[in-house]
Coordinates of C-alpha atoms in Angstrom, one line a residue:
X1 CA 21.4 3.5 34.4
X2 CA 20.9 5.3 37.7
X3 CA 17.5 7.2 38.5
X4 CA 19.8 10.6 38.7
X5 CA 20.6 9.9 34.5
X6 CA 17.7 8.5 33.6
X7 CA 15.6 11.9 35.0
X8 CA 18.1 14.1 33.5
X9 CA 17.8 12.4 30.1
X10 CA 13.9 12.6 30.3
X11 CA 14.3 16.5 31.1
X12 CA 16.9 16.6 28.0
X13 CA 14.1 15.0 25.7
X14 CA 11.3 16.7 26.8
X15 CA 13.4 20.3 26.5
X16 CA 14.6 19.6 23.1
X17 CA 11.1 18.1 22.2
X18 CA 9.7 21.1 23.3
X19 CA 11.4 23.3 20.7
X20 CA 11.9 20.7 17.5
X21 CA 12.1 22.4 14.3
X22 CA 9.2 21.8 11.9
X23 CA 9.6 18.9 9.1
X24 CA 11.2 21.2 6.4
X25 CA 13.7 22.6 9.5
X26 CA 14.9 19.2 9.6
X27 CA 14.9 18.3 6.0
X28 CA 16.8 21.5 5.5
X29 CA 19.3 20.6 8.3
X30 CA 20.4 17.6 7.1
X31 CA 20.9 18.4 3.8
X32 CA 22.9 21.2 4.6
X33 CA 25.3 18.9 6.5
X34 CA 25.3 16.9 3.7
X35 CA 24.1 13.7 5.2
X36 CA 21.8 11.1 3.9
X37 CA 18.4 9.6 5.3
X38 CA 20.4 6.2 5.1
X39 CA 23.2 8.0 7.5
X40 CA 20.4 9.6 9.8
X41 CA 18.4 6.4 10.5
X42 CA 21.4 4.4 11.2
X43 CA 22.5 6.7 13.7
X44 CA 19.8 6.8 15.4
X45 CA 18.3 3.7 15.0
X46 CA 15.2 3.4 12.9
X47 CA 14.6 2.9 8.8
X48 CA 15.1 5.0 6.1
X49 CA 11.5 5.5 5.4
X50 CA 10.5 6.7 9.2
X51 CA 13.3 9.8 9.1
X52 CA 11.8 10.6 5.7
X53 CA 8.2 10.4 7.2
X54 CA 10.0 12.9 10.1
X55 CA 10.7 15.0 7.2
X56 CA 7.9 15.6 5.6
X57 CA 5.4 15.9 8.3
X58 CA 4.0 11.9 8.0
X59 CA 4.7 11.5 11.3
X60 CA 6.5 12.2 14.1
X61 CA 9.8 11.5 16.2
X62 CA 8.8 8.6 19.3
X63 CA 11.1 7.3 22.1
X64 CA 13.6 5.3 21.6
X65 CA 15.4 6.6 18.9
X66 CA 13.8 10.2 19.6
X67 CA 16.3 11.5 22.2
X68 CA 19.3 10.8 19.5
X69 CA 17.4 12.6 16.8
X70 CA 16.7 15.4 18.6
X71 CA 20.2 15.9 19.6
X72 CA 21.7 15.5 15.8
X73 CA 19.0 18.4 15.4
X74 CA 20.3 20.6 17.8
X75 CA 23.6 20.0 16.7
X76 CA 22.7 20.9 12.8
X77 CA 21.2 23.8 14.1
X78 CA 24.8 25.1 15.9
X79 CA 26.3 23.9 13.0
X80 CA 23.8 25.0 10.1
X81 CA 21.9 28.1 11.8
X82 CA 19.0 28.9 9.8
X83 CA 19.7 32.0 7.3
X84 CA 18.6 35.4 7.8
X85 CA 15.6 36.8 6.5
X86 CA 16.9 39.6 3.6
X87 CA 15.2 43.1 5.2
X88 CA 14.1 44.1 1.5
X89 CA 12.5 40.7 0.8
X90 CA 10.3 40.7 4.6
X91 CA 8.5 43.5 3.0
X92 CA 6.8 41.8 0.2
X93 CA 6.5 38.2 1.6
X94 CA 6.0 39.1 5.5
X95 CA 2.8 39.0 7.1
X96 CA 0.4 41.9 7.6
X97 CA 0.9 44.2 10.7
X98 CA -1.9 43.7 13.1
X99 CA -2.6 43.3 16.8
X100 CA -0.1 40.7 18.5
X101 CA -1.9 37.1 18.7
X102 CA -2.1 36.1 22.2
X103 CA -0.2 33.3 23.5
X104 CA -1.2 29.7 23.5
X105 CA -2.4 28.8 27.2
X106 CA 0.1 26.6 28.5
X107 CA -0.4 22.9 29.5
X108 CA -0.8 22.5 33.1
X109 CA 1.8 21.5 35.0
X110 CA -0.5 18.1 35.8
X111 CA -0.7 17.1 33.0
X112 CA 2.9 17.0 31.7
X113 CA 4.1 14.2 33.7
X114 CA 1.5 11.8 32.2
X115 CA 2.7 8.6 30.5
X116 CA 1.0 6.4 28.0
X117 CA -0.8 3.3 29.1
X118 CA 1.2 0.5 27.5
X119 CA 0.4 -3.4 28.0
X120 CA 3.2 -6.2 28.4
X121 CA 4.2 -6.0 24.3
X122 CA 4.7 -2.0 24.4
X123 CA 2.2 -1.2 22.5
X124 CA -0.2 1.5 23.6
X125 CA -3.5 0.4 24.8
X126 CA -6.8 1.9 23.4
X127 CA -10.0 2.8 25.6
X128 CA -13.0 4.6 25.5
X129 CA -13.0 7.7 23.0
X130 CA -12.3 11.2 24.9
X131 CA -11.0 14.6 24.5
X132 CA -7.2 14.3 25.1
X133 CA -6.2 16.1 28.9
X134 CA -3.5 17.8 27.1
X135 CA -4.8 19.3 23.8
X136 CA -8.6 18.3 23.8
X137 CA -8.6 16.4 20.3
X138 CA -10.4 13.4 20.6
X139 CA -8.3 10.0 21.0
X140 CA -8.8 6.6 22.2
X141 CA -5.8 6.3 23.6
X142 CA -5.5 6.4 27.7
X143 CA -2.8 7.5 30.3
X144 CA -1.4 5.7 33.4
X145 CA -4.3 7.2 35.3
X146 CA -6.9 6.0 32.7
X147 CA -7.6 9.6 31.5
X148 CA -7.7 10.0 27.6
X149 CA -4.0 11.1 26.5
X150 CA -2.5 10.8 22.6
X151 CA 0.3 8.0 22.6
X152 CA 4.0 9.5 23.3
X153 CA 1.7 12.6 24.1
X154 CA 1.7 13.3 20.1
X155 CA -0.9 15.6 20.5
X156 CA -1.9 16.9 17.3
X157 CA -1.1 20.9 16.9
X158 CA -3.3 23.8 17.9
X159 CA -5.4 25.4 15.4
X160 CA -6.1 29.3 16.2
X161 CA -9.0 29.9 15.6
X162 CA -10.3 33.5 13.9
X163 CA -11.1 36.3 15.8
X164 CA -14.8 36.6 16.9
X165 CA -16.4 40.3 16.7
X166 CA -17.6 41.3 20.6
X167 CA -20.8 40.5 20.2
X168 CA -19.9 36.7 19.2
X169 CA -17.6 36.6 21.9
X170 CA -19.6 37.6 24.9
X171 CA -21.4 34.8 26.6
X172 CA -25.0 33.6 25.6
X173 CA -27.6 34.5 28.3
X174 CA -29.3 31.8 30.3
X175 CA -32.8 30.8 28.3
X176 CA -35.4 33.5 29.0
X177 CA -39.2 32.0 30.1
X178 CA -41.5 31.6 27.2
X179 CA -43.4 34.7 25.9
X180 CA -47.2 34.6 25.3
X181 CA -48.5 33.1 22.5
X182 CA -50.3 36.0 20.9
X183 CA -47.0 37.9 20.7
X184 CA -43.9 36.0 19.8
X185 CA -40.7 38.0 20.3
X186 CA -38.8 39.1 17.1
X187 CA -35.9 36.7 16.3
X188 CA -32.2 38.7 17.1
X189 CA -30.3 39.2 14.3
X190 CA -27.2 37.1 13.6
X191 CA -23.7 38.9 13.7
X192 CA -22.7 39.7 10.7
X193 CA -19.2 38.1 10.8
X194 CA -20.0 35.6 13.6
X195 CA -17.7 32.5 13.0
X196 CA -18.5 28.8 13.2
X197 CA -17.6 26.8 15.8
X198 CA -14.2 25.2 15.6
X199 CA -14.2 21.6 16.2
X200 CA -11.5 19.5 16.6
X201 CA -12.3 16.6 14.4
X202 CA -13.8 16.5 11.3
X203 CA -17.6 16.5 11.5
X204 CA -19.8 13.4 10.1
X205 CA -20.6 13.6 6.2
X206 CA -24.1 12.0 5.8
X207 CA -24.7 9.1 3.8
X208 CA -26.4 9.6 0.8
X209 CA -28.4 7.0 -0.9
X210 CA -27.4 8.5 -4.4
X211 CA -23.6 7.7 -6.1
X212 CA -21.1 10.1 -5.2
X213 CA -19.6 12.4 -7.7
X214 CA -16.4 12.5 -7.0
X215 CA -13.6 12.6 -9.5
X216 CA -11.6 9.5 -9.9
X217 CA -9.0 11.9 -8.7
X218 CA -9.9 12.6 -5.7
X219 CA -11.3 9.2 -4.9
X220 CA -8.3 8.3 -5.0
X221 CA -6.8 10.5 -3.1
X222 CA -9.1 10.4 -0.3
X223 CA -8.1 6.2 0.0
X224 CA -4.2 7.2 0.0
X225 CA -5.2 9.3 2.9
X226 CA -6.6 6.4 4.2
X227 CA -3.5 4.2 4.1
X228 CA -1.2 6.9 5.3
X229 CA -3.4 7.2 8.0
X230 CA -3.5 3.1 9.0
X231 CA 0.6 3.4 8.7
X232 CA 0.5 6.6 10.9
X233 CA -1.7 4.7 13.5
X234 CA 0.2 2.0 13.7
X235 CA 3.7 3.3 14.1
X236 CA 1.9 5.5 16.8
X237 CA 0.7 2.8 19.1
X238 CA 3.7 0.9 18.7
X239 CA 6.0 4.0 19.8
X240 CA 8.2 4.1 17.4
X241 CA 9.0 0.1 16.8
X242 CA 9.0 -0.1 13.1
X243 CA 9.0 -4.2 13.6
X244 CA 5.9 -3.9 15.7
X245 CA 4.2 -2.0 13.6
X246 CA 4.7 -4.0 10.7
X247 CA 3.4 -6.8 12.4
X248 CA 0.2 -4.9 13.0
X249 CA -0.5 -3.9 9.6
X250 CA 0.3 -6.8 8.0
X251 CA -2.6 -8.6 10.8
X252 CA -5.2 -6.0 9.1
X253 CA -4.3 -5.7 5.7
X254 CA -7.0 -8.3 4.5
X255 CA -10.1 -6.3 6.0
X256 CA -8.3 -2.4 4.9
X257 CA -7.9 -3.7 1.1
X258 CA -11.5 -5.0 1.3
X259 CA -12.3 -1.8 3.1
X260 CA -10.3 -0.2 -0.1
X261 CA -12.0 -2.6 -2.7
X262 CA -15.5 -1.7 -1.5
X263 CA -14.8 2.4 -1.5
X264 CA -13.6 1.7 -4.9
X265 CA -16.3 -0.2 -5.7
X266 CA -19.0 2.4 -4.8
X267 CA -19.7 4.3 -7.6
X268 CA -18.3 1.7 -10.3
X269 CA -20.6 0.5 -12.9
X270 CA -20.9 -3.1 -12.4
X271 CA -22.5 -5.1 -9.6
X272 CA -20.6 -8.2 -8.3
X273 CA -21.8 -11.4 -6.4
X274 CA -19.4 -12.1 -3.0
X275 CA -20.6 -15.4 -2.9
X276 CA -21.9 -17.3 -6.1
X277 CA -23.4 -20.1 -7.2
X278 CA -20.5 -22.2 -8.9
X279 CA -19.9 -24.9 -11.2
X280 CA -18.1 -28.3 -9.2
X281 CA -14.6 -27.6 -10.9
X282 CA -14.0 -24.7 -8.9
X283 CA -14.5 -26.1 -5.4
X284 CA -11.6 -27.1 -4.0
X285 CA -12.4 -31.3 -3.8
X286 CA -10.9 -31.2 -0.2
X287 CA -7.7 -30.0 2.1
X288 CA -5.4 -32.9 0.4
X289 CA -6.3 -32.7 -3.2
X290 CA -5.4 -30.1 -5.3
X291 CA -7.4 -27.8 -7.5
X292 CA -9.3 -28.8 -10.6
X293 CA -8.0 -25.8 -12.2
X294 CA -4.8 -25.8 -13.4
X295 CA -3.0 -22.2 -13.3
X296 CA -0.1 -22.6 -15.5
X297 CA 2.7 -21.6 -12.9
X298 CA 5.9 -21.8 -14.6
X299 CA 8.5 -24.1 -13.3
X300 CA 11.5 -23.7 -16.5
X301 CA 15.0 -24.4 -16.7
X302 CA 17.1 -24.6 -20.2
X303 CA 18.1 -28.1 -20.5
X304 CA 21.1 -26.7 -22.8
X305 CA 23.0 -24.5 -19.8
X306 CA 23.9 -25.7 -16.9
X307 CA 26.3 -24.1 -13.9
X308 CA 28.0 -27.6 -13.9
X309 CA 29.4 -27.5 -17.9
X310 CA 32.9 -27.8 -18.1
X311 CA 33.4 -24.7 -19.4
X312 CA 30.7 -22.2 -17.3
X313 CA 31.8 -18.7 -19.6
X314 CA 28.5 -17.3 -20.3
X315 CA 27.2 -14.6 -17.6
X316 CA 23.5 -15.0 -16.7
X317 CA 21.9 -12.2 -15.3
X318 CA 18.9 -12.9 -12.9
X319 CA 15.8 -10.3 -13.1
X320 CA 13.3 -10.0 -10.3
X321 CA 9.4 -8.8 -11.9
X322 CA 8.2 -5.9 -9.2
X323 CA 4.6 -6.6 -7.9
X324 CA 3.8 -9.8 -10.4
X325 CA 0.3 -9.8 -8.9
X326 CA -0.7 -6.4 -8.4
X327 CA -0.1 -6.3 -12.3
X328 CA -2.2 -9.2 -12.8
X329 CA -5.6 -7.8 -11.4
X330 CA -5.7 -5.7 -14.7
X331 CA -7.6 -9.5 -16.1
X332 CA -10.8 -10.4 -17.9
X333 CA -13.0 -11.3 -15.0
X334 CA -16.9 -12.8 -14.9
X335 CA -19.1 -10.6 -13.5
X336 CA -22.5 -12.6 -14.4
X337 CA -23.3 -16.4 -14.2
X338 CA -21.0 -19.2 -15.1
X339 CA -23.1 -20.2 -18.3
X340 CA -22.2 -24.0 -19.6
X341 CA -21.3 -24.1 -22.9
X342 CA -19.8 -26.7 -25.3
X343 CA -17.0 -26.0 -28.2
X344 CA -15.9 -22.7 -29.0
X345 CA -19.3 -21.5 -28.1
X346 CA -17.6 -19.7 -24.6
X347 CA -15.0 -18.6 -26.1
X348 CA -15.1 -14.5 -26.9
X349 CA -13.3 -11.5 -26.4
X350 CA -15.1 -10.1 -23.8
X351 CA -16.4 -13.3 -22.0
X352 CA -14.3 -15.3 -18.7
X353 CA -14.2 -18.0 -17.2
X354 CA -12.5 -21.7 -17.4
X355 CA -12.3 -23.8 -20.5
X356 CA -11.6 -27.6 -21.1
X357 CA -9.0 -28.1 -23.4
X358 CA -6.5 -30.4 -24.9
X359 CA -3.3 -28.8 -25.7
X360 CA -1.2 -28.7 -28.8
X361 CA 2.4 -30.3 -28.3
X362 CA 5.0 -27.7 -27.5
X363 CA 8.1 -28.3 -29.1
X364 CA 10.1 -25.4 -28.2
X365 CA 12.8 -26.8 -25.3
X366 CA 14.9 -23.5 -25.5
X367 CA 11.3 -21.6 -24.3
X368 CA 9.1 -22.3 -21.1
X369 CA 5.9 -24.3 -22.1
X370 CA 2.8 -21.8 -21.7
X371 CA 1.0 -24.7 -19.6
X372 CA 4.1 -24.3 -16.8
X373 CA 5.6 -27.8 -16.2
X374 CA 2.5 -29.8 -16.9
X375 CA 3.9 -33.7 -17.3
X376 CA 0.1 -35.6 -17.6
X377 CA -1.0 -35.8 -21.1
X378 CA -4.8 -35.1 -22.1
X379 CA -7.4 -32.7 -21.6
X380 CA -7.3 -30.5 -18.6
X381 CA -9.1 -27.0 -16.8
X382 CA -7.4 -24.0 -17.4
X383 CA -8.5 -20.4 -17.1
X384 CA -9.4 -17.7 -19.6
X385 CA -6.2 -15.7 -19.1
X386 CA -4.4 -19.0 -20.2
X387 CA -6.2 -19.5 -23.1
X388 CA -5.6 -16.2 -24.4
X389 CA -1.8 -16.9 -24.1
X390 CA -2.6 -20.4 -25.7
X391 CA -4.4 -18.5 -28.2
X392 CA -1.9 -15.5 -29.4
X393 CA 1.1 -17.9 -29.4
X394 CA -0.5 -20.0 -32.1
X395 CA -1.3 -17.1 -34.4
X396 CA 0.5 -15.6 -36.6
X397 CA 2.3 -13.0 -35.0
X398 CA 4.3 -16.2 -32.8
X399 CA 3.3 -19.1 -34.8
X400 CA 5.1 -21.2 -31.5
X401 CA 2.1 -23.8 -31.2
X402 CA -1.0 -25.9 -32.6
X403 CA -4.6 -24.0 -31.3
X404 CA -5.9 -26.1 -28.5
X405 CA -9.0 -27.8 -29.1
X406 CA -11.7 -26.3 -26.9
X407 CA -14.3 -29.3 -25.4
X408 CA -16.5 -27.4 -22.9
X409 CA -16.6 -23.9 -20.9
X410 CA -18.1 -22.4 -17.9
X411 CA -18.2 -18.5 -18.7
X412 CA -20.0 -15.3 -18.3
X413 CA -20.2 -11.4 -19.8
X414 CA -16.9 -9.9 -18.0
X415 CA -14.7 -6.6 -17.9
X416 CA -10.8 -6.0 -17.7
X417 CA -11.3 -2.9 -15.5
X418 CA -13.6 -4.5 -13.0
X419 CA -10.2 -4.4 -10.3
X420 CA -8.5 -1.4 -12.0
X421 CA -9.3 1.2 -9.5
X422 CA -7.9 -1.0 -7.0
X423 CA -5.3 -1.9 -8.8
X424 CA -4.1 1.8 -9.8
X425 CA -4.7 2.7 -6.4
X426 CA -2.2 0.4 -4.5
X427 CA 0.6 1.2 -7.5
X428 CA 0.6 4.7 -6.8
X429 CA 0.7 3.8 -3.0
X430 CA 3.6 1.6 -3.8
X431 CA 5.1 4.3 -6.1
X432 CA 4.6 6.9 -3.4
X433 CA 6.0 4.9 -0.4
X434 CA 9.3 4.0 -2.9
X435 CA 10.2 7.9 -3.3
X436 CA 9.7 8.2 0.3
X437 CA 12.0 5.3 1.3
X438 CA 9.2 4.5 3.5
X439 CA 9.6 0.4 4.0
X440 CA 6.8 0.2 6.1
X441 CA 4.5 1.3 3.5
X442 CA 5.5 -1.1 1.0
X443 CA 5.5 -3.6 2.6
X444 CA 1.8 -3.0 4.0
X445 CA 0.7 -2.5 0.3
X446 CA 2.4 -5.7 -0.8
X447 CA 0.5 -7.4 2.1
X448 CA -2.8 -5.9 0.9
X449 CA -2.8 -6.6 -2.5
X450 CA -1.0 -10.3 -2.1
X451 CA -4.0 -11.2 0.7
X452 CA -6.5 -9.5 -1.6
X453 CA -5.3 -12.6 -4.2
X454 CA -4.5 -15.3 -2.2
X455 CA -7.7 -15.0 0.1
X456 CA -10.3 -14.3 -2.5
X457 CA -11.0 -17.7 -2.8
X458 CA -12.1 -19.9 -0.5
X459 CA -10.3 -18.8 2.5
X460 CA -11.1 -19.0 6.3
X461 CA -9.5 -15.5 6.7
X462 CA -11.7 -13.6 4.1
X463 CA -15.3 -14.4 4.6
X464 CA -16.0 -11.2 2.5
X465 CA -15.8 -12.7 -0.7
X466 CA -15.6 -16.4 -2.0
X467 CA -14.7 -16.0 -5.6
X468 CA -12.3 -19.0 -6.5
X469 CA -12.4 -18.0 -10.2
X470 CA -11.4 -14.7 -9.4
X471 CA -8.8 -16.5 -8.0
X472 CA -7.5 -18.7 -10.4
X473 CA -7.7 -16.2 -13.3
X474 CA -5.4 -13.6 -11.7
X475 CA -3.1 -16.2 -10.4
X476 CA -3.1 -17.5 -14.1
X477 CA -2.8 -14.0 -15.2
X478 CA 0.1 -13.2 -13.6
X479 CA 2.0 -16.2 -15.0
X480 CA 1.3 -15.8 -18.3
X481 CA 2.4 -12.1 -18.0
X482 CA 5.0 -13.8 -16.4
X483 CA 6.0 -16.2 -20.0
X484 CA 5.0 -13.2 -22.2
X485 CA 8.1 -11.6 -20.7
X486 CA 10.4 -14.5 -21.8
X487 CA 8.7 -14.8 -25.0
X488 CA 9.5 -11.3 -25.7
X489 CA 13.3 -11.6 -24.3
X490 CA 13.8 -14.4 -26.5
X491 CA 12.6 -12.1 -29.7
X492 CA 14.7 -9.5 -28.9
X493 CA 17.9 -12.1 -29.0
X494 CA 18.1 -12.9 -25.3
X495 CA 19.0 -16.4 -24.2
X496 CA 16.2 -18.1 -22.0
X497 CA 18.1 -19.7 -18.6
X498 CA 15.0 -19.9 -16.8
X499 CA 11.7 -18.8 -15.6
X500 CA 10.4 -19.6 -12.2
X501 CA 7.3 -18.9 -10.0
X502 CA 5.7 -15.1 -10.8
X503 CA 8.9 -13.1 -10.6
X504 CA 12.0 -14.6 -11.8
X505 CA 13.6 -14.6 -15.2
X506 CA 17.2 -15.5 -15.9
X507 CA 18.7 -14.8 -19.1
X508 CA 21.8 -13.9 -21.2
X509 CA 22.8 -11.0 -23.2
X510 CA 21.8 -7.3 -22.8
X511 CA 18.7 -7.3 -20.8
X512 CA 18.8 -3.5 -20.2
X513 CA 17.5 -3.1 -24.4
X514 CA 14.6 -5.1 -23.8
X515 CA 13.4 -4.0 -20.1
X516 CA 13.5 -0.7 -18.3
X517 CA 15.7 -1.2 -14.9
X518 CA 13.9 0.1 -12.1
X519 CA 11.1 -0.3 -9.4
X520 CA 8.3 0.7 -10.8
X521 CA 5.4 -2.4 -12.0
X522 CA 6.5 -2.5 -15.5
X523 CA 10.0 -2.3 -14.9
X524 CA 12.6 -5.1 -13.9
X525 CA 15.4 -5.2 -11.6
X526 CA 18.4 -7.6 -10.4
X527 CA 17.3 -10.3 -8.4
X528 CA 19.5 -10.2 -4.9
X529 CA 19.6 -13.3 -2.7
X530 CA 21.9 -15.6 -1.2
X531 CA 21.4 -18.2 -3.5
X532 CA 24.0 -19.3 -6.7
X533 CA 21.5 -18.5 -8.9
X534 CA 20.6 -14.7 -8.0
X535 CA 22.2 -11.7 -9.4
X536 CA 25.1 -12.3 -12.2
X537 CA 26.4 -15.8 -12.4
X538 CA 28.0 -17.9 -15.3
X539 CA 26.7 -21.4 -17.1
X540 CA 28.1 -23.1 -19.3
X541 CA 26.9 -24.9 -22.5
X542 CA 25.8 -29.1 -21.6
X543 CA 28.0 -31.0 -24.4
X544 CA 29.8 -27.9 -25.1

């Protein structure tokens, strides 16, 4: 590209940028053309989830793919012009008469040139705080000459602020020389309507040493403000590459969840222990040996189908569980000290912790084995959220298996809620980001609460907490969800196939009468893939 089309180009963007339309313009625009997000991102090249960000105000349009978006807009807009306003209607919803609002001082011609500071990966590089040369706003982001600018020169808008009566207005006088002692001046009175300052960025809330009363409402809403705001800041510095950015969020999602876990932790009724004092079992022996506790992962195939039979004519469809371990933190966790016991003594409904047992037999080959695919005979470790599997299959309502025999237990007092607040608030994150479309999102809360699980342990990259039974029991948790869903199928007349690792569950017949299809935690979905085994496929009967 020549420097002649490269300028031109540049002075297209900026003019166009200079008069976008605001989000709902846009959302309106497309729709009246008919056109989908899916059509609008692949036209001008980004995701699904960043033109419905552009839509609703999340963000906003970066080079590259800005230049192509701004031209579909104009083109809408010849296409699609904006309706008139109905006379009659302007004189109930218009605003009041009043004096003309001056206009906005423009931005020196000096500073529209300026670039953003970018290193060798593209991403915009961060400096010393400073009010931005172009709007004022505070930003740590620099220019080419060092001066603070927003990235892409996103500067955030203007805010008006409210007429001040004369007397506010006129400047203060310079500080008058102290008055004798023995007569003080009178204090001047205050304007009556004088208004407060207007400050660009919100001011500093105090710590208080007391709990905050906030509603779990708006708790919560104040976090999801917080994640939209990490996702905003990352697509921001990386200008618009959605890769990029991903990248970024997934390198801080362990400190933001445990940013997020703490927040949610602050007015919650239990204390916890990061680091506590914990029996041998649940220290890892070293980097080559395995764990002392043994999860229960399942690891099932039906030995009576196989896609090899001579005659494959049954169809298997292959579900896919949404968020397996998100679901799982809703699990009886210890919030005291491991307490030895021996027998059933450990074993109560609102105690946690890990139990040695010895199994009874499971002789059920058309159903996956609660233990997962367990080979060794004998006792073994297993968690609390196991044996409460162990222990409803064997009563009456399943009647599938023996009681296991409980030898000894390390437990404590727990709770079932002790993660919910965590838990509730990363689903409606998920569920938000899913309406939206918005990929980058989701896959920044799946990073969170995924890290949150698999580096609450004993983990190099989470020195925040070191709480391997944690660990174990959601992990345990999520697989014996994980067989509760099979167990149920297989009551409702579905054919087991198989169930493997946290999320997958292959069966025959009607699944859609037993599970809700969708995307939502408690719902299911099609597993998609490349493999044989993913989506519909037929098996036959071995020997049939």
């Amino acid at each position: 590209m020549s420097e002649d089309v490269s300028v031109e180009s540049l002075l297209e963007e900026a003019r166009l940028n200079a008069a976008i339309p605001p989000p709902e313009e846009r959302l309106r625009l497309r729709e009246a053309a008919g056109l989908s997000r899916a059509q609008v991102a692949a036209a001008v090249g980004v995701q699904r989830g960043t033109v419905a960000n552009w839509e609703t105000g999340a963000s906003t349009p970066v080079p590259p793919a800005r230049l192509s978006y701004l031209r579909l807009l104009k083109g809408l807009a010849e296409i699609h012009p904006a309706p008139a306003q109905d006379a009659v209607a302007a004189l109930f919803t218009g605003a009041p008469s009043g004096p003309p609002q001056p206009p906005a001082p423009p931005v020196p011609a000096v500073f529209t040139n300026l670039e953003t500071l970018r290193g060798p990966d593209g991403r915009a590089i961060e400096g010393d705080p400073g009010p931005c040369v172009r709007c004022g706003v505070e930003t740590a982001y620099q220019s080419t000459d060092g001066r603070p600018l927003h990235s892409g020169a996103l500067c955030q808008p203007a805010t008006t602020p409210p007429t001040a009566a004369p007397a506010a207005a006129a400047p203060a006088p310079a500080a008058a020389a102290p008055a004798p002692a023995a007569a003080p001046a009178a204090p001047a009175p205050a304007p009556a309507h004088a208004p407060a300052p207007v400050s660009p960025v919100p001011a500093p809330v105090p710590t208080r040493p007391q709990r905050r009363s906030k509603s779990a409402e708006r708790a919560e809403a104040d976090l999801m403000a917080l994640i939209r705001r990490a996702v905003e800041q990352e697509a921001e510095r990386a200008g618009g590459d959605e890769d990029a950015a991903l990248k970024a969020l997934i390198g801080r999602a362990i400190p933001d969840v445990m940013h997020l876990f703490n927040e949610t932790r602050a007015t919650a009724r239990y204390e916890y222990t990061a680091y506590p004092a914990l029996p041998d079992i649940l220290h890892k022996p070293s980097t080559k040996e395995p764990d002392q506790i043994w999860e229960a992962r399942p690891a099932y195939t039906n030995p009576a189908y196989s896609m090899r039979a001579a005659c494959p004519d049954l169809r298997v469809t292959a579900l896919d569980v949404n968020a397996a371990y998100l679901s799982a933190l809703k699990v009886w966790l210890p919030i005291g000290k491991l307490e030895h016991t021996t027998g059933m003594d450990g074993v109560a409904p609102k105690r946690s912790g890990v139990h040695l047992i010895t199994p009874a037999p499971w002789t059920h080959p058309h159903l996956p084995d609660p233990l997962g695919d367990r080979d060794e005979p004998g006792a073994l470790w297993i968690t609390d959220a196991t044996l409460r599997l162990l222990l409803r299959l064997s009563g009456p309502k399943w009647g599938l298996t023996g009681a296991p025999t409980v030898h000894e237990s390390w437990t404590s007092g727990a709770t079932e809620n002790f993660l919910d607040a965590l838990r509730k608030l990363l689903v409606a994150a998920r569920s938000e980001a899913i309406a939206a479309g918005d990929t980058l999102t989701l896959e920044y809360v799946k990073a969170m609460y995924s890290k949150f699980v698999s580096t609450m342990g004993e983990s190099i990259h989470n020195r925040e907490m070191v709480r391997p039974d944690w660990m174990h029991l959601i992990h345990s948790q999520a697989y014996a969800l994980h067989c509760g869903r099979a167990y149920k199928a297989h009551q409702a007349g579905l054919e087991i196939v198989a169930l493997k690792h946290t999320d997958e569950l292959h069966v025959i017949g009607d699944w859609r009468q037993v599970f809700t299809e969708g995307r939502g935690v408690s719902e299911m979905k099609i597993k998609t893939g490349d493999g044989k085994a993913s989506g519909e496929y037929l098996v036959g009967k071995v020997g049939g």
